[in-house]
XYZ file of C-alpha atoms in Angstrom:
709
model
C 88.804 76.565 96.227
C 89.120 77.592 92.619
C 86.288 75.305 91.628
C 84.067 72.567 92.950
C 86.335 69.588 92.630
C 87.253 66.371 94.381
C 85.101 63.998 96.352
C 82.776 66.184 98.417
C 81.868 63.233 100.613
C 85.467 62.926 101.801
C 84.960 65.155 104.834
C 88.253 66.509 106.148
C 86.870 67.677 109.462
C 84.894 65.956 112.248
C 81.127 66.351 112.140
C 80.744 68.952 114.862
C 77.853 71.366 115.129
C 77.416 74.975 116.101
C 73.935 76.180 117.022
C 72.409 79.154 118.789
C 69.782 77.437 120.879
C 69.181 74.246 122.804
C 66.712 71.664 121.546
C 63.236 73.096 121.834
C 60.294 71.423 123.420
C 57.474 73.249 121.686
C 55.961 69.813 121.151
C 54.822 69.945 124.760
C 52.689 73.045 124.317
C 49.628 71.434 122.802
C 45.878 71.769 122.647
C 42.835 69.939 124.053
C 40.939 69.080 127.181
C 41.676 66.154 129.441
C 38.249 65.157 130.843
C 37.942 66.208 134.461
C 37.359 62.643 135.634
C 39.929 61.009 133.341
C 43.182 59.543 134.608
C 46.419 61.194 133.549
C 47.897 59.872 130.320
C 51.408 59.499 128.894
C 54.093 58.871 131.519
C 51.488 58.626 134.268
C 49.560 55.682 132.854
C 51.122 53.122 135.177
C 53.648 51.730 132.718
C 57.091 50.555 133.846
C 59.116 53.661 133.066
C 62.086 53.112 135.357
C 64.430 50.848 133.412
C 64.936 52.837 130.155
C 64.923 56.187 131.964
C 67.495 55.048 134.488
C 69.729 53.731 131.758
C 69.573 56.922 129.681
C 70.016 59.138 132.753
C 73.157 57.291 133.818
C 74.574 57.457 130.294
C 73.972 61.209 130.067
C 75.661 61.833 133.430
C 78.700 59.765 132.399
C 79.068 61.604 129.081
C 78.768 65.012 130.770
C 81.585 64.162 133.156
C 83.694 62.611 130.402
C 83.324 65.083 127.538
C 81.981 68.502 128.558
C 84.328 71.403 127.854
C 84.115 72.775 131.385
C 85.259 69.525 133.064
C 82.929 70.669 135.865
C 81.586 68.071 138.300
C 77.950 67.064 138.411
C 77.415 68.587 141.836
C 75.035 70.622 143.980
C 75.581 73.747 141.867
C 74.365 71.914 138.761
C 71.535 70.393 140.814
C 70.297 73.814 141.948
C 70.398 75.200 138.422
C 68.595 72.142 137.046
C 65.924 72.404 139.751
C 65.174 76.021 138.838
C 65.197 75.297 135.112
C 62.839 72.338 135.381
C 60.229 74.267 137.371
C 60.577 77.299 135.102
C 59.994 75.183 132.010
C 56.569 74.099 133.235
C 55.519 77.295 134.996
C 57.551 80.312 133.794
C 55.005 82.903 135.001
C 54.289 81.124 138.313
C 50.621 80.664 137.484
C 50.263 76.976 138.293
C 52.438 75.817 141.185
C 51.899 77.168 144.711
C 54.355 78.159 147.420
C 53.550 74.893 149.184
C 54.273 72.880 146.018
C 57.678 74.467 145.557
C 58.520 74.079 149.252
C 57.771 70.378 148.918
C 59.831 70.042 145.725
C 62.757 71.914 147.313
C 63.719 68.872 149.357
C 65.338 67.703 146.094
C 67.110 70.969 145.281
C 70.586 69.641 146.122
C 69.898 65.997 145.259
C 69.274 66.003 141.493
C 72.972 65.476 140.719
C 73.022 62.277 142.781
C 69.683 61.149 141.379
C 70.731 61.603 137.734
C 73.960 59.684 138.309
C 72.003 56.799 139.854
C 69.276 56.956 137.200
C 66.553 58.106 139.575
C 63.983 60.225 137.682
C 61.190 60.167 140.249
C 61.544 63.915 140.877
C 60.590 64.651 137.260
C 57.466 62.508 137.519
C 56.445 63.955 140.862
C 56.684 67.534 139.582
C 54.881 66.648 136.377
C 52.050 64.860 138.189
C 51.553 67.920 140.370
C 51.599 70.136 137.286
C 48.855 68.022 135.711
C 46.808 68.396 138.888
C 47.306 72.166 139.053
C 46.574 72.551 135.335
C 43.175 70.919 135.705
C 42.439 73.092 138.742
C 43.413 76.243 136.833
C 41.156 75.258 133.930
C 38.269 75.147 136.388
C 39.288 78.618 137.621
C 39.336 79.859 134.028
C 35.849 78.472 133.435
C 34.493 80.103 136.590
C 36.056 83.495 135.864
C 34.977 83.593 132.230
C 31.428 82.607 133.140
C 30.869 84.620 136.298
C 33.348 87.487 136.590
C 32.682 90.927 135.120
C 36.017 92.230 133.840
C 36.593 95.970 134.312
C 38.651 97.172 131.364
C 38.691 100.776 132.573
C 40.548 99.947 135.791
C 44.245 100.821 136.036
C 46.127 97.650 136.925
C 48.937 95.587 135.405
C 49.791 91.966 134.672
C 53.430 91.091 135.417
C 54.970 89.282 132.450
C 58.307 88.431 134.082
C 58.114 85.368 136.302
C 61.252 86.437 138.157
C 59.364 89.499 139.437
C 56.573 87.556 141.170
C 56.274 84.891 143.830
C 54.324 81.670 143.625
C 50.770 82.194 144.974
C 50.544 81.486 148.692
C 46.874 80.482 148.651
C 43.845 79.926 146.429
C 42.789 83.589 146.572
C 46.171 84.763 145.277
C 46.116 82.150 142.524
C 42.629 83.189 141.419
C 43.556 86.878 141.314
C 46.672 86.115 139.289
C 44.502 84.217 136.807
C 41.931 87.012 136.716
C 44.643 89.363 135.485
C 45.997 86.769 133.076
C 42.559 86.312 131.524
C 42.034 90.044 131.348
C 45.280 90.273 129.368
C 44.121 87.433 127.077
C 40.745 89.084 126.529
C 42.306 92.440 125.660
C 44.530 90.700 123.118
C 41.493 89.124 121.465
C 39.585 92.419 121.521
C 42.539 94.121 119.863
C 42.315 91.508 117.097
C 38.702 92.449 116.442
C 36.864 89.761 118.420
C 33.747 90.524 120.426
C 33.885 89.915 124.172
C 31.798 86.747 123.889
C 33.909 85.436 121.029
C 37.045 86.205 123.025
C 35.758 84.352 126.099
C 34.797 81.297 124.068
C 38.140 81.151 122.280
C 40.217 81.638 125.428
C 38.243 78.996 127.301
C 38.852 76.478 124.526
C 42.546 77.381 124.477
C 43.131 76.538 128.140
C 41.072 73.353 127.909
C 43.154 72.376 124.880
C 46.382 73.151 126.681
C 45.373 70.977 129.631
C 44.527 68.063 127.351
C 47.783 68.270 125.486
C 49.851 68.488 128.630
C 48.094 65.311 129.718
C 49.311 63.643 126.515
C 52.972 64.364 127.239
C 54.949 61.220 126.522
C 57.537 59.615 128.734
C 60.246 60.498 126.198
C 59.213 64.163 126.213
C 59.206 64.376 129.997
C 62.636 62.760 130.213
C 63.904 65.150 127.538
C 62.786 68.190 129.520
C 64.235 66.849 132.769
C 67.631 65.806 131.406
C 67.986 69.001 129.385
C 67.337 70.959 132.575
C 70.419 69.185 133.916
C 72.601 69.379 130.802
C 71.818 73.045 130.092
C 72.891 73.834 133.658
C 76.429 73.361 132.256
C 75.898 75.710 129.304
C 72.894 76.751 127.184
C 73.750 74.520 124.220
C 74.204 71.131 125.857
C 70.904 69.264 125.546
C 69.421 65.795 125.594
C 67.343 64.901 122.517
C 64.690 62.223 122.733
C 64.473 59.825 119.760
C 61.682 61.922 118.215
C 63.572 65.184 118.594
C 66.700 63.551 117.176
C 64.794 62.451 114.087
C 63.458 65.984 113.550
C 66.986 67.327 114.012
C 68.309 64.949 111.349
C 65.506 65.958 108.981
C 66.459 69.603 109.354
C 70.134 68.872 108.711
C 69.511 66.812 105.584
C 66.737 69.155 104.386
C 64.401 66.408 103.287
C 61.770 64.051 104.619
C 59.041 61.817 103.248
C 55.480 63.027 103.652
C 52.939 65.425 102.170
C 55.065 68.594 102.207
C 53.134 70.829 104.593
C 54.119 72.657 107.768
C 51.618 72.055 110.562
C 50.839 73.845 113.798
C 48.460 73.375 116.709
C 45.691 75.930 117.229
C 43.058 75.503 119.916
C 43.060 71.722 119.587
C 43.140 71.617 115.794
C 45.956 70.631 113.445
C 46.293 73.661 111.197
C 48.239 73.895 107.935
C 50.584 76.853 108.327
C 52.385 76.440 105.014
C 52.338 74.225 101.920
C 55.870 73.535 100.698
C 56.229 74.355 96.980
C 56.850 71.226 94.930
C 55.754 68.876 97.733
C 53.107 66.177 97.490
C 50.283 68.388 98.799
C 51.223 71.183 96.408
C 51.342 68.850 93.386
C 48.108 67.140 94.440
C 46.323 70.487 94.536
C 47.523 71.361 91.052
C 46.163 68.091 89.675
C 42.933 68.245 91.656
C 41.757 71.827 91.928
C 38.871 70.831 94.206
C 41.271 69.089 96.610
C 43.816 71.824 97.102
C 45.283 72.092 100.604
C 46.140 75.652 101.585
C 47.565 77.487 104.568
C 44.790 77.987 107.107
C 43.059 74.650 106.428
C 42.386 72.310 109.377
C 43.212 68.582 109.239
C 40.593 66.843 111.397
C 41.132 63.162 110.525
C 43.847 60.924 109.050
C 43.671 57.469 107.424
C 46.327 55.143 106.047
C 46.113 53.811 102.505
C 43.180 54.185 100.142
C 40.720 52.439 102.452
C 42.170 52.821 105.942
C 39.962 53.893 108.828
C 39.755 57.664 109.271
C 41.040 58.497 112.768
C 39.793 61.688 114.436
C 42.838 63.860 115.262
C 41.051 66.827 116.845
C 42.615 67.411 120.263
C 45.425 65.000 119.426
C 49.017 65.999 120.182
C 50.594 67.610 117.118
C 53.617 65.282 117.113
C 51.296 62.285 116.959
C 49.353 63.793 114.057
C 52.602 64.491 112.219
C 53.736 60.889 112.763
C 50.469 59.650 111.235
C 50.811 61.904 108.184
C 54.480 61.182 107.537
C 55.338 57.944 105.794
C 57.313 56.319 103.033
C 57.258 57.852 99.575
C 54.692 56.435 97.133
C 52.289 55.419 99.899
C 48.845 56.999 100.290
C 47.600 58.994 103.273
C 43.980 60.160 103.493
C 43.280 63.524 105.089
C 39.983 64.850 106.371
C 40.201 68.602 105.729
C 38.005 71.520 106.751
C 38.773 74.443 104.459
C 39.875 77.347 106.652
C 38.367 75.419 109.573
C 34.792 75.745 108.289
C 32.177 73.786 106.392
C 32.012 70.091 105.640
C 34.988 67.762 105.918
C 36.503 66.809 102.561
C 38.607 63.649 102.173
C 41.814 64.029 100.132
C 43.928 61.030 99.063
C 47.541 62.200 98.794
C 50.500 60.100 97.658
C 53.446 60.807 99.912
C 56.744 61.808 98.319
C 60.209 62.927 99.258
C 59.967 66.533 100.377
C 62.882 68.870 99.769
C 62.918 71.696 102.320
C 63.833 74.300 99.735
C 63.148 77.261 102.016
C 65.981 76.083 104.289
C 68.622 75.650 101.601
C 70.868 78.223 99.982
C 69.034 80.306 97.399
C 70.333 83.034 95.149
C 69.285 85.645 92.657
C 70.926 88.358 90.614
C 69.954 91.943 91.384
C 70.505 94.416 88.551
C 71.294 97.995 89.562
C 72.332 101.198 87.864
C 75.212 103.101 89.438
C 75.475 106.900 89.698
C 77.703 106.796 86.634
C 75.026 104.984 84.625
C 76.789 101.619 84.734
C 74.592 98.490 84.781
C 75.819 96.424 87.727
C 74.866 92.863 88.597
C 74.941 91.896 92.290
C 74.549 88.269 93.331
C 72.499 87.801 96.514
C 72.704 84.491 98.405
C 70.381 83.715 101.292
C 71.903 80.987 103.496
C 69.586 80.040 106.410
C 71.954 77.391 107.870
C 75.151 75.424 107.316
C 73.374 72.158 106.579
C 74.795 68.691 106.023
C 73.096 65.327 105.600
C 75.049 63.479 108.299
C 73.803 60.003 107.440
C 74.669 60.394 103.759
C 78.073 61.849 104.658
C 78.917 58.928 106.936
C 77.916 56.406 104.275
C 79.929 58.091 101.525
C 76.888 58.965 99.409
C 78.170 60.985 96.419
C 74.913 62.975 96.353
C 75.228 64.223 99.938
C 73.215 67.387 100.627
C 75.651 70.119 101.682
C 75.403 73.884 101.930
C 78.907 74.277 100.434
C 77.928 72.484 97.234
C 74.762 74.548 96.863
C 76.563 77.867 97.451
C 79.370 76.828 95.077
C 76.777 76.147 92.391
C 75.267 79.608 92.885
C 78.672 81.303 92.758
C 79.592 79.481 89.560
C 76.348 80.699 87.994
C 77.053 84.250 89.182
C 80.495 84.208 87.567
C 79.113 82.915 84.301
C 76.509 85.710 84.233
C 78.929 88.544 84.953
C 78.099 89.367 88.564
C 80.400 92.078 90.007
C 79.747 91.646 93.732
C 78.204 89.073 96.072
C 76.052 89.615 99.166
C 75.989 86.575 101.481
C 72.931 86.973 103.719
C 73.422 85.251 107.099
C 70.918 87.352 109.066
C 68.753 84.379 110.065
C 71.517 81.770 110.040
C 71.798 80.227 113.516
C 74.631 77.828 112.704
C 75.051 74.239 111.612
C 77.934 71.985 110.668
C 81.495 73.056 111.516
C 82.691 71.187 108.435
C 80.399 73.269 106.283
C 81.489 76.536 107.924
C 85.120 75.738 107.072
C 84.563 74.459 103.543
C 82.111 77.210 102.635
C 84.512 79.893 103.870
C 87.080 78.248 101.583
C 85.027 79.336 98.583
C 86.052 82.952 99.370
C 89.689 82.632 100.545
C 92.773 81.239 98.803
C 93.828 78.853 101.546
C 94.738 78.903 105.218
C 93.212 78.615 108.696
C 89.497 79.342 108.946
C 89.016 78.658 112.631
C 90.997 77.564 115.679
C 89.489 75.079 118.121
C 90.466 74.612 121.783
C 89.493 71.544 123.787
C 89.050 70.932 127.513
C 92.806 70.317 127.889
C 93.554 73.759 126.373
C 95.023 72.220 123.236
C 94.478 74.538 120.237
C 94.101 73.086 116.735
C 93.628 75.118 113.536
C 91.180 73.903 110.893
C 92.196 75.025 107.432
C 90.903 75.410 103.925
C 93.490 73.285 102.164
C 92.520 73.982 98.544
C 94.301 76.732 96.629
C 92.195 79.312 94.859
C 88.788 80.908 95.352
C 85.490 80.223 93.670
C 84.624 83.894 94.274
C 87.494 86.400 94.536
C 85.507 89.564 93.882
C 83.866 92.089 96.241
C 82.050 90.312 99.087
C 79.503 91.667 101.575
C 78.584 89.396 104.498
C 75.214 90.467 105.902
C 74.668 89.590 109.578
C 72.381 90.234 112.524
C 72.260 89.423 116.231
C 70.633 86.166 115.145
C 73.707 85.163 113.108
C 75.528 82.663 115.284
C 78.161 79.971 115.581
C 79.037 78.745 112.091
C 77.914 82.128 110.710
C 80.335 83.852 113.045
C 83.185 81.583 111.939
C 82.657 82.605 108.317
C 82.097 86.303 109.055
C 85.100 86.429 111.406
C 87.419 84.726 108.922
C 86.339 86.986 106.050
C 86.971 90.003 108.276
C 90.371 88.741 109.501
C 91.537 87.917 105.978
C 90.347 91.302 104.733
C 88.393 89.510 102.008
C 85.210 91.520 102.376
C 83.109 93.607 104.704
C 80.556 92.672 107.351
C 77.319 94.694 107.286
C 74.331 94.539 109.643
C 73.676 94.681 113.394
C 76.499 96.106 115.508
C 77.544 92.584 116.461
C 76.478 88.994 115.885
C 75.034 86.566 118.435
C 78.268 85.762 120.274
C 78.335 81.964 120.400
C 81.847 80.579 120.235
C 81.345 76.995 121.349
C 81.368 73.720 119.428
C 78.937 70.869 119.974
C 79.003 67.271 118.840
C 76.124 64.832 118.715
C 76.585 61.644 120.741
C 74.030 59.051 119.661
C 73.324 57.160 122.875
C 72.490 53.973 120.973
C 75.895 53.999 119.312
C 77.608 54.996 122.556
C 75.934 52.034 124.202
C 77.720 49.723 121.781
C 81.162 51.154 122.585
C 81.516 53.303 119.474
C 80.642 50.519 117.041
C 78.702 51.405 113.895
C 75.735 49.022 114.008
C 73.108 48.909 111.297
C 70.266 49.350 113.790
C 71.515 50.837 117.077
C 68.966 51.064 119.911
C 66.862 54.232 119.815
C 67.893 56.078 122.971
C 68.126 59.643 121.687
C 71.297 61.708 121.715
C 73.305 64.140 123.790
C 74.317 67.347 122.014
C 77.284 68.358 124.127
C 79.664 71.334 124.195
C 83.199 70.010 124.025
C 85.274 72.763 122.369
C 85.516 76.508 121.819
C 86.368 78.104 118.513
C 88.422 81.204 117.739
C 89.040 83.314 114.691
C 92.366 83.098 112.795
C 93.337 86.316 114.645
C 92.888 84.504 117.983
C 89.781 86.494 118.910
C 86.854 84.564 120.335
C 83.323 85.276 119.193
C 82.018 83.984 122.534
C 79.791 86.678 124.080
C 81.331 89.433 121.894
C 80.369 88.169 118.437
C 81.706 89.669 115.195
C 81.447 93.442 114.967
C 80.046 94.877 111.748
C 82.263 97.059 109.574
C 79.139 99.002 108.625
C 76.359 98.863 111.226
C 72.734 99.532 110.281
C 69.827 100.243 112.649
C 67.776 97.129 113.404
C 65.271 96.039 115.990
C 67.135 92.771 116.549
C 70.239 94.692 117.643
C 68.291 95.912 120.674
C 66.694 92.607 121.637
C 67.935 90.333 124.437
C 68.653 87.415 122.114
C 72.444 87.202 122.299
C 74.576 84.523 123.939
C 75.117 86.754 126.954
C 71.350 86.838 127.545
C 71.220 83.044 128.025
C 71.778 81.170 131.269
C 75.290 80.013 132.167
C 77.217 80.887 128.974
C 80.849 79.822 128.625
C 83.180 82.784 129.403
C 85.114 84.829 126.812
C 88.843 84.344 126.237
C 91.441 84.513 123.447
C 94.225 82.379 121.984
C 97.330 83.240 119.993
C 96.945 84.422 116.426
C 97.837 82.068 113.600
C 99.493 82.771 110.254
C 97.221 83.753 107.382
C 97.356 86.128 104.379
C 95.624 89.501 104.743
C 94.047 91.519 101.929
C 93.038 95.173 102.143
C 89.416 94.857 101.019
C 88.320 96.148 104.431
C 91.014 98.777 104.938
C 90.153 101.394 107.576
C 89.859 104.413 105.199
C 87.571 102.451 102.873
C 85.336 101.316 105.744
C 85.220 104.845 107.150
C 84.003 106.216 103.809
C 81.382 103.472 103.519
C 80.063 104.425 106.962
C 79.962 108.115 106.058
C 77.990 107.529 102.867
C 75.644 105.009 104.487
C 75.045 107.281 107.461
C 73.896 110.094 105.199
C 71.412 107.861 103.414
C 70.092 106.265 106.615
C 69.526 109.687 108.172
C 67.322 110.781 105.275
C 65.577 107.425 104.767
C 61.858 107.338 105.538
C 62.055 103.617 106.275
C 64.942 103.904 108.727
C 63.320 106.942 110.367
C 60.210 104.854 111.037
C 62.373 101.979 112.255
C 64.285 104.224 114.671
C 61.000 105.431 116.170
C 59.924 101.809 116.576
C 63.231 101.021 118.297
C 62.793 104.003 120.607
C 59.320 102.798 121.607
C 60.604 99.266 122.061
C 63.408 100.410 124.366
C 60.942 102.389 126.459
C 58.752 99.312 126.906
C 61.493 96.689 126.979
C 62.195 96.759 130.698
C 58.621 97.243 131.897
C 58.159 93.530 132.692
C 54.440 94.178 132.884
C 51.527 95.090 130.651
C 48.795 97.650 131.293
C 45.313 96.156 131.665
C 43.560 99.464 131.106
C 41.985 99.042 127.662
C 43.032 102.413 126.231
C 46.651 102.010 127.338
C 46.746 98.373 126.229
C 45.476 99.151 122.720
C 48.111 101.853 122.202
C 50.911 99.484 123.208
C 49.422 96.602 121.221
C 49.571 98.562 117.966
C 53.266 99.283 118.491
C 53.875 95.624 119.366
C 52.199 94.455 116.166
C 54.525 96.631 114.097
C 57.552 95.160 115.880
C 56.324 91.616 115.287
C 55.995 92.286 111.558
C 59.571 93.559 111.509
C 60.828 90.425 113.268
C 58.762 88.082 111.087
C 60.232 89.625 107.949
C 63.715 88.895 109.270
C 63.138 85.269 110.215
C 61.195 84.513 107.047
C 57.719 84.062 108.550
C 55.811 86.397 106.254
C 53.231 85.613 103.616
C 55.452 86.974 100.856
C 56.201 85.084 97.636
C 58.037 81.884 98.721
C 60.189 82.089 95.591
C 61.517 85.515 96.581
C 65.070 85.236 97.937
C 65.056 88.594 99.706
C 62.407 91.105 100.636
C 62.736 94.392 98.733
C 62.496 97.099 101.356
C 64.451 100.082 102.669
C 66.974 97.777 104.364
C 67.594 95.856 101.145
C 68.021 99.140 99.272
C 70.665 100.332 101.730
C 72.618 97.071 101.572
C 72.610 97.311 97.778
C 73.770 100.945 97.978
C 76.578 99.972 100.356
C 77.576 97.214 97.938
C 77.653 99.613 94.998
C 79.772 102.064 97.013
C 82.039 99.195 98.030
C 82.693 98.096 94.437
C 83.461 101.683 93.416
C 85.770 102.370 96.368
C 87.638 99.092 95.850
C 88.278 100.069 92.252
C 89.521 103.506 93.333
C 91.760 101.876 95.960
C 93.166 99.541 93.311
C 93.890 102.399 90.915
C 95.558 104.412 93.675
C 97.793 101.493 94.689
C 98.857 100.932 91.061
C 99.884 104.562 90.793
């Protein structure tokens, strides 16, 4: 694509999606106590749950059999996998259920396939009801231990952190001892954070009471989502059922905007805590106008009211999703928030006018980095951080000319770079877990002349190439694609195509995530109406289903193997078990025939070898990388322990090393407290990528001169 031209809403490719992980259910891990004599809430409140659940369950089973890439039957193998996944979701460390519970549940181990096809979801409710019961019992155990047990922190014992390495407790004594060790681990963590023993006990007690209350608030939709995803992800890790609420959050993330106050919220010990205020959002603007009513990260929202005079509803111990639903609303409407600054002092009431919130941190951002080369030349390097391949699906379907697309945003940045004399571009995909297939193809087209970007194979083994049809490139200069083990799916399509075409180099972890499958989103409401496009389809959620595999222009698959870096740099993520092959039931690796495409020599073997030699010398003498390598060495030593020492001295030594690793990971995934306007963190890793880029520009010029002679 020589420039940004044409109707960008005229999508040439189907709206398929490529993501690293299944839909998450963090909404179920909540905070607050269900009174000991109170009846269970949510799906257990006696409501008629059977009809909608049966309908959705039958639809999901039909779509799996009709569309899944594997063409595998919904049989006893899937049933057994789903059984294990469902129990593991609720009790991964085997702290709640007993041997007797699981023995009772096991009567259904080979029956879930038949039950899902017939729409029978009673198994899910039975397991969940038992989990509620056990949770309340364990809270009582926690109370008794914290009040009456004297913990010996000098004793040498361990807490096993891998649920696969332990059995379910056979009796009450075993369960109590398991919880004694769990609480000892929790207490040591609090002590390491500077809390006194009494403070630690109080906080941990509140945490488990809060957890029990929130579990009791689990909605019918959430329970069905967990159960059906246990079944769907038994086919592959990326096929999931999304409840209506999860689907709405998914759509918000893809279109990068919502209407509300512009604050990220989290649950902490029963309180709704502000984790981040989005720059330019309603809360941020309100604080600038009213200095005494400024909402900041760390504040607690304890009550919410609608309009200027609506009743203030106490939201302490309320499920986070429900609080979020109360705070969200149409632009230009007022929401009243009761706020405790940093969780302390009197409650202040803030009236905030909701507005459209642009999720700027999730869109493409760029900046120009000015560097001086060894020869004294002033070089400009354009750095683009692209967290996902986003696309506003609803706007795209409706033909909205202002559709939010990652390709348009990156094209705008590249045009600005060209105008300002940038000599090289770094495209940072280190935390990019995927997104729209359309966007992966069109965005790659900004860097290649024209030709196939990806090949896609369906369940019938038919292979179809998807091409960039527009002649010309918006950026034809030196290109560095920065990746990590967290770079997946759509990221791997772009990185693989750039590498195959010889248009640039890939720098980062030794290989990317290794996800080579394509998902599409089947809205169950639309499917119900036989593919029609109704204005208001019924809200039944959606099935995100794997129906194709993708391959590079060279015919290589990224599935399990990823894209190998031309220049690999040490990184903690490269040693973590976060790749496709570490997930349950991944689709196997294979290849297809190569397709025809032009090849440049911007990643010729001699050039890449010299880049590695120069980078290796710098990395070896770098203080930052030396520290990182020591951290990696410690991590590898502890990685396979599957247990934690409960001796205080040993625990504290390991905890310090763990804290350093967490900071490293947080910096990669963008969860630091750094300046939100900063596109990239300036550290030793950044410096090395810039040095590689400078070497790359110089070596390309030398290669060009040599070829002309």
